Coordinates of C-alpha atoms and ligand atoms in Angstrom, one line a residue:
M21 CA 14.0 -13.8 16.3
K22 CA 16.6 -14.8 14.0
Y23 CA 18.6 -12.4 11.8
I24 CA 21.6 -12.0 9.3
E25 CA 24.0 -9.3 10.0
P26 CA 25.0 -8.4 6.3
H27 CA 27.8 -5.9 7.1
A28 CA 30.0 -5.9 10.1
H29 CA 33.9 -5.6 10.4
M30 CA 34.4 -8.3 13.0
V31 CA 38.2 -8.3 12.8
S32 CA 37.8 -5.0 14.7
R33 CA 35.6 -6.3 17.3
V34 CA 36.1 -8.2 20.6
T35 CA 34.9 -11.9 21.0
D36 CA 32.4 -10.8 23.3
D37 CA 30.5 -9.1 20.4
Y38 CA 30.0 -12.5 18.6
E39 CA 28.6 -13.9 21.8
R40 CA 26.2 -11.0 22.2
M41 CA 25.1 -11.2 18.5
A42 CA 24.5 -15.0 18.7
L43 CA 22.4 -14.4 21.8
A44 CA 20.4 -11.7 20.1
G45 CA 19.5 -14.2 17.2
C46 CA 22.2 -13.7 14.8
V47 CA 22.8 -16.8 12.6
A48 CA 25.3 -15.3 10.1
V49 CA 27.7 -12.4 9.8
C50 CA 29.2 -11.0 6.7
E51 CA 32.2 -9.0 6.6
P52 CA 33.2 -6.7 3.8
A53 CA 37.0 -6.1 3.4
F54 CA 37.6 -2.5 4.7
W55 CA 40.1 0.1 5.7
A56 CA 42.1 -0.7 8.8
G57 CA 42.0 2.8 10.2
F58 CA 45.4 3.4 8.7
D59 CA 46.7 2.8 5.1
R60 CA 48.5 -0.6 4.7
S61 CA 52.1 -0.2 3.4
S62 CA 52.2 -3.1 0.9
P63 CA 50.2 -5.6 -0.9
S64 CA 51.3 -8.2 1.5
G65 CA 49.3 -6.3 4.2
F66 CA 46.3 -7.0 2.1
Y67 CA 47.3 -10.6 1.5
D68 CA 47.4 -11.1 5.4
Y69 CA 44.1 -9.3 5.8
F70 CA 42.4 -11.5 3.1
S71 CA 43.8 -14.6 4.7
Q72 CA 42.4 -13.3 8.2
L73 CA 39.1 -12.9 6.6
T74 CA 38.9 -16.3 5.0
E75 CA 40.7 -18.5 7.4
H76 CA 40.8 -17.1 11.1
E77 CA 37.6 -15.1 11.4
P78 CA 35.3 -18.0 10.4
K79 CA 36.9 -20.0 13.2
R80 CA 36.3 -17.3 15.7
A81 CA 32.7 -17.0 14.9
A82 CA 32.1 -20.8 14.7
K83 CA 32.8 -20.8 18.4
F84 CA 29.6 -19.1 19.0
G85 CA 27.6 -21.0 16.4
L86 CA 27.8 -18.3 14.0
K87 CA 28.4 -18.6 10.2
H88 CA 31.0 -16.0 9.0
F89 CA 31.2 -14.9 5.4
C90 CA 33.3 -12.1 3.7
W91 CA 33.8 -10.0 0.7
L92 CA 37.2 -9.2 -0.8
G93 CA 38.3 -6.0 -2.4
L94 CA 40.3 -2.7 -2.0
N95 CA 38.5 0.1 0.0
S96 CA 38.1 3.5 -1.6
K97 CA 40.2 5.1 1.1
E98 CA 43.2 3.2 -0.2
A99 CA 42.4 3.5 -3.9
E100 CA 44.3 6.6 -4.6
D101 CA 47.4 4.8 -5.4
V102 CA 46.5 3.1 -8.6
Q103 CA 49.7 0.8 -9.0
L104 CA 49.1 -0.5 -5.3
A105 CA 45.7 -1.1 -6.3
E106 CA 46.6 -3.2 -9.4
E107 CA 49.0 -5.2 -7.2
V108 CA 46.3 -5.7 -4.6
L109 CA 43.5 -6.8 -7.2
A110 CA 45.9 -9.3 -8.6
L111 CA 45.9 -11.1 -5.3
I112 CA 42.0 -11.4 -5.1
P113 CA 41.3 -14.2 -7.7
E114 CA 43.1 -16.9 -5.7
F115 CA 40.8 -16.2 -2.7
L116 CA 37.6 -16.1 -4.5
S117 CA 37.1 -19.8 -4.4
R118 CA 37.4 -20.0 -0.6
P119 CA 34.2 -21.2 0.9
N120 CA 33.2 -18.2 2.9
V121 CA 33.8 -15.7 0.0
L122 CA 30.6 -14.0 -1.2
G123 CA 32.0 -11.5 -3.8
V124 CA 33.9 -8.2 -4.5
G125 CA 33.3 -5.7 -1.7
E126 CA 33.3 -3.2 -0.2
I127 CA 34.3 -1.2 -3.1
G128 CA 33.2 2.4 -4.1
L129 CA 34.1 5.8 -3.6
N130 CA 35.1 8.0 -0.7
K131 CA 36.1 11.4 -2.1
N132 CA 34.9 10.9 -5.5
S133 CA 38.4 11.3 -7.0
R134 CA 39.5 10.4 -10.5
N135 CA 41.8 7.6 -9.3
E136 CA 39.2 6.2 -6.9
L137 CA 36.7 6.0 -9.8
R138 CA 39.3 4.3 -12.1
V139 CA 40.1 1.6 -9.4
F140 CA 36.4 1.1 -8.8
E141 CA 35.9 0.4 -12.5
M142 CA 38.9 -2.1 -12.3
Q143 CA 37.1 -3.9 -9.4
V144 CA 33.8 -4.1 -11.2
D145 CA 35.6 -5.6 -14.2
L146 CA 37.2 -8.2 -11.7
A147 CA 33.8 -9.0 -10.3
A148 CA 32.4 -9.4 -13.8
R149 CA 35.1 -11.5 -15.0
H150 CA 34.8 -13.8 -12.0
N151 CA 31.0 -13.7 -12.0
Q152 CA 30.9 -12.3 -8.4
L153 CA 28.3 -10.3 -6.4
I154 CA 29.3 -6.6 -5.7
L155 CA 28.9 -4.8 -2.5
V156 CA 29.4 -1.0 -2.7
H157 CA 30.4 1.6 -0.2
T158 CA 29.0 4.9 -0.8
P159 CA 30.7 8.3 0.3
H160 CA 29.7 10.1 3.6
L161 CA 27.4 13.1 4.0
E162 CA 27.9 16.0 1.3
D163 CA 29.8 13.5 -1.2
K164 CA 27.1 10.9 -1.0
W165 CA 24.6 12.0 -3.6
K166 CA 27.3 12.7 -6.3
G167 CA 29.3 9.7 -5.4
T168 CA 26.2 7.4 -5.6
R169 CA 25.4 8.9 -9.1
L170 CA 28.9 8.2 -10.4
I171 CA 28.8 4.7 -9.0
L172 CA 25.4 3.9 -10.5
E173 CA 26.7 5.3 -13.9
A174 CA 29.9 3.2 -13.9
L175 CA 28.0 -0.1 -13.0
Q176 CA 25.4 0.6 -15.7
N177 CA 28.1 1.3 -18.2
D178 CA 29.4 -2.2 -17.9
R179 CA 26.8 -4.4 -19.7
R180 CA 28.1 -7.6 -17.9
I181 CA 26.8 -6.3 -14.5
R182 CA 23.1 -7.4 -13.7
P183 CA 21.6 -4.9 -11.2
E184 CA 20.0 -7.5 -8.9
R185 CA 23.4 -8.8 -8.1
V186 CA 24.7 -5.5 -6.7
I187 CA 24.0 -4.0 -3.3
I188 CA 24.7 -0.3 -2.7
D189 CA 25.3 0.3 0.9
H190 CA 24.9 3.2 3.3
V191 CA 21.9 4.7 1.4
E192 CA 20.1 7.6 3.0
E193 CA 16.8 9.4 2.2
H194 CA 18.3 11.3 -0.7
T195 CA 20.0 8.2 -2.4
V196 CA 17.7 5.2 -1.8
E197 CA 15.2 6.1 -4.8
L198 CA 18.3 6.3 -7.2
V199 CA 19.4 2.9 -6.1
L200 CA 16.1 1.1 -6.1
A201 CA 15.1 2.6 -9.5
A202 CA 18.3 1.3 -11.0
G203 CA 17.1 -2.3 -10.0
M204 CA 19.9 -2.8 -7.4
W205 CA 19.5 -3.7 -3.8
A206 CA 20.2 -0.9 -1.1
G207 CA 21.6 -1.3 2.4
I208 CA 20.7 0.8 5.3
T209 CA 23.3 1.3 7.8
L210 CA 22.2 1.8 11.3
Y211 CA 24.8 4.1 13.2
P212 CA 24.2 5.6 16.7
E213 CA 24.7 9.1 15.2
T214 CA 25.8 9.4 11.5
K215 CA 24.6 7.4 8.5
C216 CA 21.0 6.3 9.6
T217 CA 19.7 6.0 13.2
P218 CA 17.4 3.1 13.7
A219 CA 14.3 5.6 13.8
R220 CA 15.4 7.0 10.3
G221 CA 16.0 3.5 9.0
I222 CA 12.5 2.3 9.8
D223 CA 11.1 5.6 8.4
L224 CA 13.0 4.6 5.1
L225 CA 11.3 1.0 5.3
E226 CA 7.9 2.7 5.9
N227 CA 8.3 5.0 2.9
Y228 CA 10.0 2.8 0.3
G229 CA 8.7 -0.7 1.1
Q230 CA 10.6 -3.9 1.9
E231 CA 11.7 -5.0 -1.3
R232 CA 15.6 -5.1 -2.2
L233 CA 16.4 -3.5 1.1
W234 CA 18.3 -4.8 4.0
L235 CA 19.6 -3.4 7.5
N236 CA 23.0 -3.7 8.8
S237 CA 25.2 -2.2 11.6
A238 CA 28.5 -1.9 9.6
C239 CA 30.1 -2.2 13.2
D240 CA 33.8 -1.5 13.0
W241 CA 36.6 0.0 15.1
G242 CA 34.8 3.4 15.4
V243 CA 31.6 4.3 17.2
S244 CA 29.1 1.8 16.1
D245 CA 26.8 -0.8 17.5
P246 CA 27.1 -4.5 16.8
L247 CA 23.5 -5.1 18.0
A248 CA 22.0 -2.3 15.9
V249 CA 20.0 -4.7 13.7
P250 CA 18.1 -6.6 16.5
K251 CA 17.7 -3.3 18.5
T252 CA 16.0 -1.8 15.3
A253 CA 13.9 -5.0 15.0
R254 CA 12.7 -4.3 18.5
E255 CA 11.8 -0.7 17.6
M256 CA 9.8 -2.0 14.7
Q257 CA 8.0 -4.1 16.9
R258 CA 7.1 -1.2 19.2
R259 CA 5.9 0.8 16.2
G260 CA 3.4 -2.0 15.5
H261 CA 5.2 -3.7 12.4
A262 CA 4.1 -7.3 12.0
A263 CA 6.6 -10.1 12.8
A264 CA 6.5 -11.4 9.3
M265 CA 7.5 -8.0 7.9
I266 CA 10.4 -7.6 10.5
E267 CA 11.7 -11.2 9.6
K268 CA 11.6 -10.1 6.0
V269 CA 13.9 -7.3 6.4
V270 CA 16.4 -8.7 8.8
F271 CA 16.5 -12.3 7.7
Q272 CA 14.7 -13.3 4.4
N273 CA 15.9 -10.3 2.3
P274 CA 19.6 -10.5 3.2
G275 CA 19.4 -14.3 2.5
K276 CA 17.6 -13.8 -0.8
F277 CA 20.5 -11.5 -2.1
L278 CA 23.3 -13.5 -0.7
R279 CA 22.0 -16.9 -1.8
Q280 CA 23.0 -15.6 -5.4
S281 CA 26.5 -16.5 -4.3
P282 CA 26.9 -20.4 -4.3
H283 CA 28.9 -20.0 -1.1
F284 CA 26.1 -18.7 1.2
K285 CA 24.8 -21.8 2.8
L286 CA 23.3 -21.5 6.3
Ligands
LIG327 ZN1 31.9 -1.3 5.8

């Protein structure tokens, strides 16, 4: 079985993870820009990170036959300082033409604060001006429903944004319908405990169909599993899902969305 990992923070993972993913059938891994686990102290910290994502990480992945793509943006945990955000956003356009860049992400909300929302709208504007795909992070637990509503509203208020070019990630049972009804794509994040477990992820697919949905591990520096997607595929097989349906959600669907970027070539 081949699959695409559409959301993984590989800079936080060891090289052995690339090897294990390749052995499990992964052909491409996509890495949204994210929080480092601590706040970067200056725009140059982001410049170095964007360079790492566009120069170093594709080489590390290539050693295992994996294509590496990335998304660039300012994560919501560091979006409280609007002046810093403006300086970081000014760095992004020069990176957008690099061959592994798919769009602007992961952007979104964390605590649903006023400044986070302002910076989110600035990044949506950046994506619209540069005709980029958008990948959105939604808040955790009790903030998720409200945050998802605020995010959808901001995207729908910008008439330049085409919904089929936006993926809203980390959906759960109470937000997936909102996202699909808005015409956008929805990402199901498979986490060992929080977000969706593999069993819950498959329940979602069984309830909401297989259109405009994908699965990802969102593995990072915390408790997470870089093999969550192939493990879930195996669980789908055990539940009696057809091979074609499994391939659709782990390979065809992410490919269909990501090919909207001219940089996504396997
Ligand atoms: Zn992420």
